Amino acid sequence: MAKLLDKQAMILLAIYTSFGFANLLSGTFVPVYLWKASQSYFTVAQYALAQYSVGGITFYLAGKWVKEGNKLNCLRAGCLLSGVFYSIVLWVKQGASDIPIVLGLISGMGLGLFWLAYNVVYFEITEPNTRDRFNGWQGLLIAFAGIVAPWSSGLLISMLADLRGYQLIFTSSLVIFACCGILSFYIKKRPVEGKYDWSHPLKQLRSTDTSWRRAFAVIVAQGVREGVFMFLIGLVVYIATNDEAKVGMYSLFASVTALISYWIVGRYMKPKWRIWSMFIGVISLAIIIIPLFWGIHYHSLIWFGVGTAMLYPLYIIPITSRIFDLIGASQQSVEKREELIVFRELGLTMGRMIGLIPFFAYLLWNNTEQGLVWMLLIVGSVPILGWFWMRKLFRDDYGRIEILK
């Protein structure tokens, strides 16, 4: 029977939800904001590429800070830089489209610092028998945030003339990031252990007797899909409708569905079901793209969003729980948790940047509606490969990770 979450886990969930709410409130519309100013997919892609690349580099460099210093200060710095990002956007207004790489660098650095520290604290606070429940609550809360934040943002942007709606939501995010930093002071500081091993990711890739080589490939496959879908879908909804309110409504429908799905999967998921849950998830997430070949319009995108939201927890909850169980599989790996979390993020970063390659190819050679759907299908099918690699990682009843021969 899964244990109930303790007070520290609840505070961490509050931090996660606050940070996620601030990003959903404004981050959902940053690609739209850049598009409106530039009328260019390429500008948005430059922003995403800079954000992903510097995010991965920040994870690697800040690993020493988190390992040997105060990880909560790293988390607070992430909140601060995220606030600085929106401050600059407010300052330069429509000139933001002239500096997409600069904005991507600042955003990526803030996100990298926050998520590195958050993931380490997450591992330290949760245990194998609470991890699925915690992940379920994470998904449930962020789905609830996804119901409120983008919908209200889209409504405000549509109601207020000029850029006043954008200015209001960006300012609101600044305030929420500050609250997120304040909440972090209620997390107990844990003792520093060991020295940061800069070469550990390379050692894991070179080693033939570790599960992490296989896990890294799974994480890269996850990142390939994320690299495109994280920034593009909301923008496609806007381009199809030319209405920020409809982008918010799209997010509302998807998030209501995700809230229900995350609750069900998080509540009833058992370790022995994870691999088949992932299989159903990755196959279904690819199939749900196919109807877009019959036309990209608001109603087809709504069905796509609802279907994706319903199926995504079947994929992401098992993979997240299993990867973090792998970090806790032995005392040696627990001692290297910071390095392994950095290793995980490097895999995601590599995948996200690989995922942008088909997107740039689409922009250069087949910039049509059908080409866009083919690109989404190719990128969205890559996690199927991740399932083939992941299926041999098995979590037994004692929480150890073994390779099935």
Coordinates of C-alpha atoms in Angstrom, one line a residue:
M1 CA 0.0 0.0 0.0
A2 CA 1.4 3.4 -1.0
K3 CA 2.4 5.7 1.8
L4 CA 0.8 9.1 2.2
L5 CA 2.8 12.2 1.3
D6 CA 4.4 14.0 4.2
K7 CA 4.5 17.8 4.9
Q8 CA 7.8 18.3 3.0
A9 CA 6.4 16.6 0.0
M10 CA 3.3 18.8 0.1
I11 CA 5.4 21.9 0.3
L12 CA 7.5 20.7 -2.7
L13 CA 4.2 20.1 -4.6
A14 CA 3.2 23.7 -3.8
I15 CA 6.5 25.0 -5.2
Y16 CA 6.1 22.8 -8.3
T17 CA 2.6 24.0 -8.8
S18 CA 3.5 27.7 -8.3
F19 CA 6.4 27.6 -10.7
G20 CA 4.3 25.6 -13.2
F21 CA 1.4 28.0 -12.9
A22 CA 3.6 31.0 -13.6
N23 CA 5.0 29.4 -16.7
L24 CA 1.6 28.3 -17.9
L25 CA 0.2 31.7 -17.3
S26 CA 2.7 33.4 -19.5
G27 CA 5.0 30.8 -21.1
T28 CA 2.1 29.3 -23.1
F29 CA 1.9 32.6 -25.0
V30 CA 5.6 33.5 -25.4
P31 CA 5.8 31.7 -28.7
V32 CA 2.5 33.4 -29.8
Y33 CA 4.0 36.8 -28.7
L34 CA 7.1 36.2 -30.7
W35 CA 5.1 35.0 -33.7
K36 CA 2.8 38.1 -33.7
A37 CA 5.9 40.4 -33.7
S38 CA 7.8 38.5 -36.4
Q39 CA 5.3 36.3 -38.3
S40 CA 8.1 33.7 -38.4
Y41 CA 8.3 30.1 -37.2
F42 CA 12.1 30.5 -37.5
T43 CA 12.2 33.2 -34.8
V44 CA 10.2 30.9 -32.4
A45 CA 12.5 28.0 -33.3
Q46 CA 15.6 30.1 -32.5
Y47 CA 14.1 30.9 -29.1
A48 CA 13.4 27.2 -28.4
L49 CA 16.9 26.1 -29.6
A50 CA 18.6 28.6 -27.3
Q51 CA 16.4 27.7 -24.4
Y52 CA 17.0 24.0 -24.7
S53 CA 20.8 24.2 -25.3
V54 CA 21.6 26.6 -22.4
G55 CA 19.2 24.7 -20.2
G56 CA 21.2 21.5 -20.6
I57 CA 24.5 23.4 -20.2
T58 CA 23.2 25.0 -17.0
F59 CA 22.2 21.6 -15.6
Y60 CA 25.8 20.3 -16.1
L61 CA 27.6 23.4 -14.8
A62 CA 25.3 24.0 -11.8
G63 CA 25.6 20.3 -10.8
K64 CA 28.6 21.3 -8.7
W65 CA 26.6 24.0 -6.9
V66 CA 23.8 21.6 -6.1
K67 CA 26.1 18.8 -5.0
E68 CA 28.5 20.8 -2.9
G69 CA 26.6 23.9 -2.0
N70 CA 23.0 24.9 -1.2
K71 CA 20.6 23.4 -3.7
L72 CA 17.7 25.5 -2.5
N73 CA 19.7 28.7 -3.4
C74 CA 20.0 27.2 -6.9
L75 CA 16.2 26.7 -7.0
R76 CA 15.7 30.3 -5.9
A77 CA 18.2 31.6 -8.5
G78 CA 16.0 29.8 -11.1
C79 CA 13.0 31.6 -9.9
L80 CA 14.9 34.9 -10.0
L81 CA 16.1 34.4 -13.6
S82 CA 12.7 33.4 -14.7
G83 CA 11.4 36.7 -13.3
V84 CA 14.2 38.5 -15.1
F85 CA 13.2 36.9 -18.4
Y86 CA 9.7 38.3 -18.1
S87 CA 11.0 41.7 -17.0
I88 CA 13.1 42.0 -20.2
V89 CA 10.1 40.9 -22.3
L90 CA 8.0 43.7 -20.6
W91 CA 10.8 46.2 -21.2
V92 CA 11.5 45.5 -24.9
K93 CA 7.9 44.8 -25.8
Q94 CA 7.6 43.8 -29.5
G95 CA 11.3 44.2 -29.8
A96 CA 11.5 40.7 -28.2
S97 CA 11.3 39.2 -31.7
D98 CA 14.7 40.8 -32.4
I99 CA 16.4 39.0 -29.6
P100 CA 15.0 35.5 -29.5
I101 CA 18.3 33.9 -28.8
V102 CA 19.0 36.2 -25.8
L103 CA 15.6 35.6 -24.4
G104 CA 16.0 31.8 -24.9
L105 CA 19.4 31.9 -23.1
I106 CA 18.0 33.7 -20.0
S107 CA 14.8 31.5 -19.9
G108 CA 16.9 28.3 -20.4
M109 CA 19.3 29.3 -17.6
G110 CA 16.4 30.0 -15.2
L111 CA 14.6 26.8 -16.0
G112 CA 17.8 24.8 -15.8
L113 CA 18.7 26.1 -12.3
F114 CA 15.2 25.5 -11.0
W115 CA 14.6 22.1 -12.4
L116 CA 18.0 20.8 -11.4
A117 CA 17.5 21.8 -7.8
Y118 CA 13.9 20.7 -7.9
N119 CA 14.6 17.2 -9.2
V120 CA 17.3 16.6 -6.6
V121 CA 15.0 17.7 -3.8
Y122 CA 12.2 15.6 -5.3
F123 CA 14.4 12.5 -5.2
E124 CA 15.5 13.2 -1.6
I125 CA 11.9 13.7 -0.4
T126 CA 10.1 10.9 -2.2
E127 CA 10.6 7.1 -1.9
P128 CA 9.9 4.2 -4.3
N129 CA 6.6 3.6 -2.5
T130 CA 5.5 7.2 -2.7
R131 CA 6.9 8.2 -6.1
D132 CA 3.9 7.1 -8.3
R133 CA 1.5 8.9 -5.9
F134 CA 3.7 12.1 -5.9
N135 CA 4.0 12.0 -9.7
G136 CA 0.2 11.5 -9.9
W137 CA -0.3 14.6 -7.7
Q138 CA 2.2 16.6 -9.7
G139 CA 0.3 15.8 -12.9
L140 CA -3.0 16.5 -11.2
L141 CA -2.0 19.9 -9.8
I142 CA -0.3 21.0 -13.0
A143 CA -3.3 19.9 -15.0
F144 CA -5.5 22.1 -12.7
A145 CA -3.1 25.0 -13.2
G146 CA -3.4 24.3 -16.9
I147 CA -7.1 24.7 -16.6
V148 CA -7.0 28.1 -15.0
A149 CA -3.8 29.8 -16.2
P150 CA -3.8 29.7 -20.0
W151 CA -7.6 30.1 -20.2
S152 CA -7.5 33.2 -18.1
S153 CA -4.5 34.5 -19.9
G154 CA -6.1 34.0 -23.3
L155 CA -9.2 35.7 -22.1
L156 CA -7.4 38.7 -20.7
I157 CA -5.2 39.1 -23.8
S158 CA -8.3 39.0 -26.0
M159 CA -10.2 41.5 -23.9
L160 CA -7.4 44.1 -23.4
A161 CA -6.3 46.2 -26.3
D162 CA -2.7 46.4 -27.7
L163 CA -0.3 44.6 -25.5
R164 CA -1.9 45.3 -22.1
G165 CA -3.1 41.7 -21.7
Y166 CA 0.4 40.4 -22.3
Q167 CA 1.8 43.0 -19.9
L168 CA -0.7 41.9 -17.2
I169 CA 0.0 38.2 -17.4
F170 CA 3.8 38.7 -17.6
T171 CA 3.7 40.9 -14.5
S172 CA 1.5 38.3 -12.7
S173 CA 4.1 35.6 -13.4
L174 CA 6.8 37.8 -11.8
V175 CA 4.8 37.9 -8.6
I176 CA 4.2 34.2 -8.6
F177 CA 7.9 33.4 -9.2
A178 CA 8.6 35.5 -6.1
C179 CA 6.1 33.5 -4.1
C180 CA 7.7 30.3 -5.3
G181 CA 11.1 31.5 -4.0
I182 CA 9.5 32.3 -0.6
L183 CA 8.0 28.8 -0.3
S184 CA 11.4 27.3 -0.8
F185 CA 12.5 28.6 2.6
Y186 CA 10.1 26.0 4.2
I187 CA 12.0 23.1 2.6
K188 CA 14.5 21.6 5.1
K189 CA 18.1 22.0 4.1
R190 CA 19.9 18.7 3.7
P191 CA 23.5 18.1 4.4
V192 CA 26.1 18.3 1.6
E193 CA 27.5 14.9 0.6
G194 CA 30.5 14.2 -1.6
K195 CA 32.2 16.0 -4.5
Y196 CA 30.7 16.6 -7.9
D197 CA 32.1 14.3 -10.5
W198 CA 32.2 16.2 -13.8
S199 CA 33.0 13.0 -15.9
H200 CA 30.2 10.9 -14.4
P201 CA 27.8 11.2 -17.4
L202 CA 30.6 10.1 -19.8
K203 CA 31.4 7.2 -17.5
Q204 CA 27.8 6.0 -17.6
L205 CA 27.7 6.1 -21.4
R206 CA 31.0 4.2 -21.7
S207 CA 30.1 1.5 -19.2
T208 CA 28.7 -1.7 -20.5
D209 CA 27.5 -3.1 -17.2
T210 CA 25.1 -0.3 -16.2
S211 CA 21.4 0.2 -16.9
W212 CA 21.9 3.9 -17.5
R213 CA 23.1 3.5 -21.1
R214 CA 19.7 2.1 -21.9
A215 CA 17.9 4.6 -19.7
F216 CA 19.7 7.5 -21.5
A217 CA 18.4 6.3 -24.8
V218 CA 14.9 6.2 -23.4
I219 CA 15.2 9.8 -22.1
V220 CA 16.6 11.0 -25.4
A221 CA 13.5 9.6 -27.1
Q222 CA 11.3 11.4 -24.6
G223 CA 13.1 14.6 -25.3
V224 CA 12.7 14.4 -29.1
R225 CA 8.9 14.6 -28.7
E226 CA 9.1 17.3 -26.1
G227 CA 11.4 19.5 -28.1
V228 CA 8.7 20.2 -30.7
F229 CA 5.4 19.7 -28.9
M230 CA 6.3 21.9 -25.9
F231 CA 6.4 25.1 -27.9
L232 CA 4.6 24.3 -31.2
I233 CA 1.1 23.1 -30.5
G234 CA -0.2 26.2 -28.8
L235 CA 1.3 28.3 -31.6
V236 CA -0.4 26.1 -34.2
V237 CA -3.7 26.6 -32.4
Y238 CA -3.2 30.4 -32.5
I239 CA -2.2 30.4 -36.2
A240 CA -5.3 28.2 -37.0
T241 CA -7.6 30.6 -35.1
N242 CA -5.8 33.9 -34.8
D243 CA -7.4 34.2 -31.3
E244 CA -5.5 33.9 -28.0
A245 CA -8.8 33.1 -26.2
K246 CA -9.1 29.9 -28.3
V247 CA -5.5 29.0 -27.3
G248 CA -6.7 29.3 -23.7
M249 CA -9.8 27.2 -24.4
Y250 CA -7.7 24.5 -26.1
S251 CA -5.5 24.4 -23.0
L252 CA -8.7 24.3 -20.8
F253 CA -10.1 21.3 -22.5
A254 CA -6.8 19.5 -22.6
S255 CA -6.1 20.3 -18.9
V256 CA -9.5 19.1 -17.6
T257 CA -8.8 15.8 -19.4
A258 CA -5.3 15.6 -18.1
L259 CA -6.5 16.3 -14.5
I260 CA -8.8 13.3 -14.6
S261 CA -6.3 11.1 -16.4
Y262 CA -3.4 12.0 -14.0
W263 CA -5.6 11.3 -11.0
I264 CA -6.7 7.9 -12.3
V265 CA -3.2 6.8 -13.4
G266 CA -1.4 8.2 -10.3
R267 CA -4.0 6.6 -8.0
Y268 CA -4.1 3.1 -9.5
M269 CA -0.7 2.6 -11.2
K270 CA 1.3 -0.3 -9.8
P271 CA 5.0 -1.0 -10.6
K272 CA 4.1 -4.2 -12.4
W273 CA 1.9 -2.4 -14.8
R274 CA 4.3 0.4 -15.8
I275 CA 5.8 -1.2 -18.9
W276 CA 2.4 -2.0 -20.5
S277 CA 1.1 1.4 -19.5
M278 CA 4.1 3.0 -21.3
F279 CA 3.4 0.7 -24.4
I280 CA -0.2 1.8 -24.6
G281 CA 0.8 5.4 -24.1
V282 CA 3.5 5.6 -26.8
I283 CA 1.5 3.8 -29.4
S284 CA -1.6 5.9 -28.7
L285 CA 0.2 9.2 -28.6
A286 CA 1.5 8.5 -32.2
I287 CA -1.9 7.4 -33.5
I288 CA -3.7 10.4 -32.1
I289 CA -1.7 12.6 -34.6
I290 CA -3.0 10.8 -37.7
P291 CA -6.5 12.5 -37.9
L292 CA -4.7 15.9 -38.4
F293 CA -3.9 14.7 -42.0
W294 CA -7.6 15.5 -42.7
G295 CA -7.1 19.1 -41.8
I296 CA -5.6 21.3 -39.1
H297 CA -8.4 23.3 -37.7
Y298 CA -9.7 24.3 -34.3
H299 CA -11.9 21.3 -33.8
S300 CA -9.3 18.7 -35.0
L301 CA -6.8 20.3 -32.7
I302 CA -9.2 20.2 -29.7
W303 CA -9.6 16.4 -30.3
F304 CA -5.9 16.0 -30.6
G305 CA -5.3 18.0 -27.4
V306 CA -7.9 16.1 -25.4
G307 CA -6.7 12.7 -26.7
T308 CA -3.0 13.6 -25.9
A309 CA -3.9 14.8 -22.4
M310 CA -5.8 11.6 -21.7
L311 CA -3.0 9.3 -22.9
Y312 CA 0.1 11.2 -21.9
P313 CA 0.0 10.1 -18.2
L314 CA 0.1 6.5 -19.2
Y315 CA 3.5 7.2 -20.7
I316 CA 5.1 9.9 -18.5
I317 CA 4.2 8.6 -15.0
P318 CA 5.8 5.2 -15.5
I319 CA 8.9 6.6 -17.2
T320 CA 9.5 9.2 -14.5
S321 CA 9.0 6.8 -11.6
R322 CA 11.3 4.2 -13.2
I323 CA 14.1 6.5 -13.9
F324 CA 14.1 7.9 -10.4
D325 CA 13.9 4.4 -9.0
L326 CA 17.0 3.7 -11.0
I327 CA 18.8 6.5 -9.2
G328 CA 17.8 4.9 -5.9
A329 CA 18.7 1.4 -7.0
S330 CA 21.9 1.2 -4.9
Q331 CA 23.8 3.2 -2.3
Q332 CA 26.4 4.1 -4.9
S333 CA 23.8 5.6 -7.3
V334 CA 22.1 7.5 -4.4
E335 CA 25.5 9.1 -3.6
K336 CA 25.7 10.2 -7.3
R337 CA 22.1 11.4 -7.5
E338 CA 23.0 14.9 -8.6
E339 CA 25.3 13.6 -11.3
L340 CA 22.6 11.2 -12.5
I341 CA 19.9 13.9 -12.5
V342 CA 22.3 16.0 -14.6
F343 CA 22.8 12.9 -16.8
R344 CA 19.0 12.6 -17.2
E345 CA 18.7 16.3 -18.2
L346 CA 21.5 16.0 -20.7
G347 CA 19.5 13.2 -22.3
L348 CA 16.4 15.4 -22.5
T349 CA 18.4 18.3 -23.9
M350 CA 20.0 16.1 -26.5
G351 CA 16.5 14.7 -27.5
R352 CA 14.9 18.2 -27.6
M353 CA 17.6 19.5 -29.9
I354 CA 17.4 16.4 -32.1
G355 CA 13.6 17.0 -32.2
L356 CA 14.2 20.5 -33.7
I357 CA 16.1 19.0 -36.7
P358 CA 12.9 17.7 -38.4
F359 CA 11.2 21.0 -37.5
F360 CA 13.9 23.1 -39.2
A361 CA 13.8 20.6 -42.2
Y362 CA 10.1 21.2 -42.4
L363 CA 10.6 25.0 -42.4
L364 CA 13.2 24.8 -45.2
W365 CA 11.8 22.2 -47.5
N366 CA 8.2 21.4 -46.9
N367 CA 6.5 24.3 -45.3
T368 CA 2.9 23.0 -45.9
E369 CA 0.1 21.8 -43.7
Q370 CA 0.7 18.2 -44.7
G371 CA 4.4 18.6 -44.1
L372 CA 3.7 19.9 -40.6
V373 CA 1.6 16.9 -39.8
W374 CA 4.2 14.5 -41.2
M375 CA 6.8 16.2 -39.0
L376 CA 4.6 15.9 -35.9
L377 CA 4.0 12.2 -36.7
I378 CA 7.7 11.5 -37.1
V379 CA 8.7 13.3 -33.9
G380 CA 5.7 12.0 -32.0
S381 CA 6.5 8.4 -32.8
V382 CA 10.1 8.5 -31.5
P383 CA 9.0 7.5 -27.9
I384 CA 8.0 4.1 -29.3
L385 CA 11.7 3.4 -29.7
G386 CA 12.0 4.5 -26.1
W387 CA 9.6 1.7 -25.1
F388 CA 11.7 -0.9 -26.8
W389 CA 14.7 0.2 -24.9
M390 CA 12.8 0.7 -21.6
R391 CA 11.0 -2.7 -21.6
K392 CA 14.1 -4.5 -20.3
L393 CA 14.4 -2.3 -17.3
F394 CA 12.3 -4.0 -14.7
R395 CA 11.6 -2.8 -11.2
D396 CA 11.1 -5.8 -8.8
D397 CA 9.1 -5.8 -5.5
Y398 CA 12.1 -4.4 -3.6
G399 CA 12.6 -1.4 -5.7
R400 CA 15.9 -2.7 -7.3
I401 CA 16.5 -2.2 -11.0
E402 CA 17.5 -5.3 -13.0
I403 CA 18.1 -6.1 -16.6
L404 CA 15.9 -8.9 -17.9
K405 CA 18.0 -11.2 -20.0

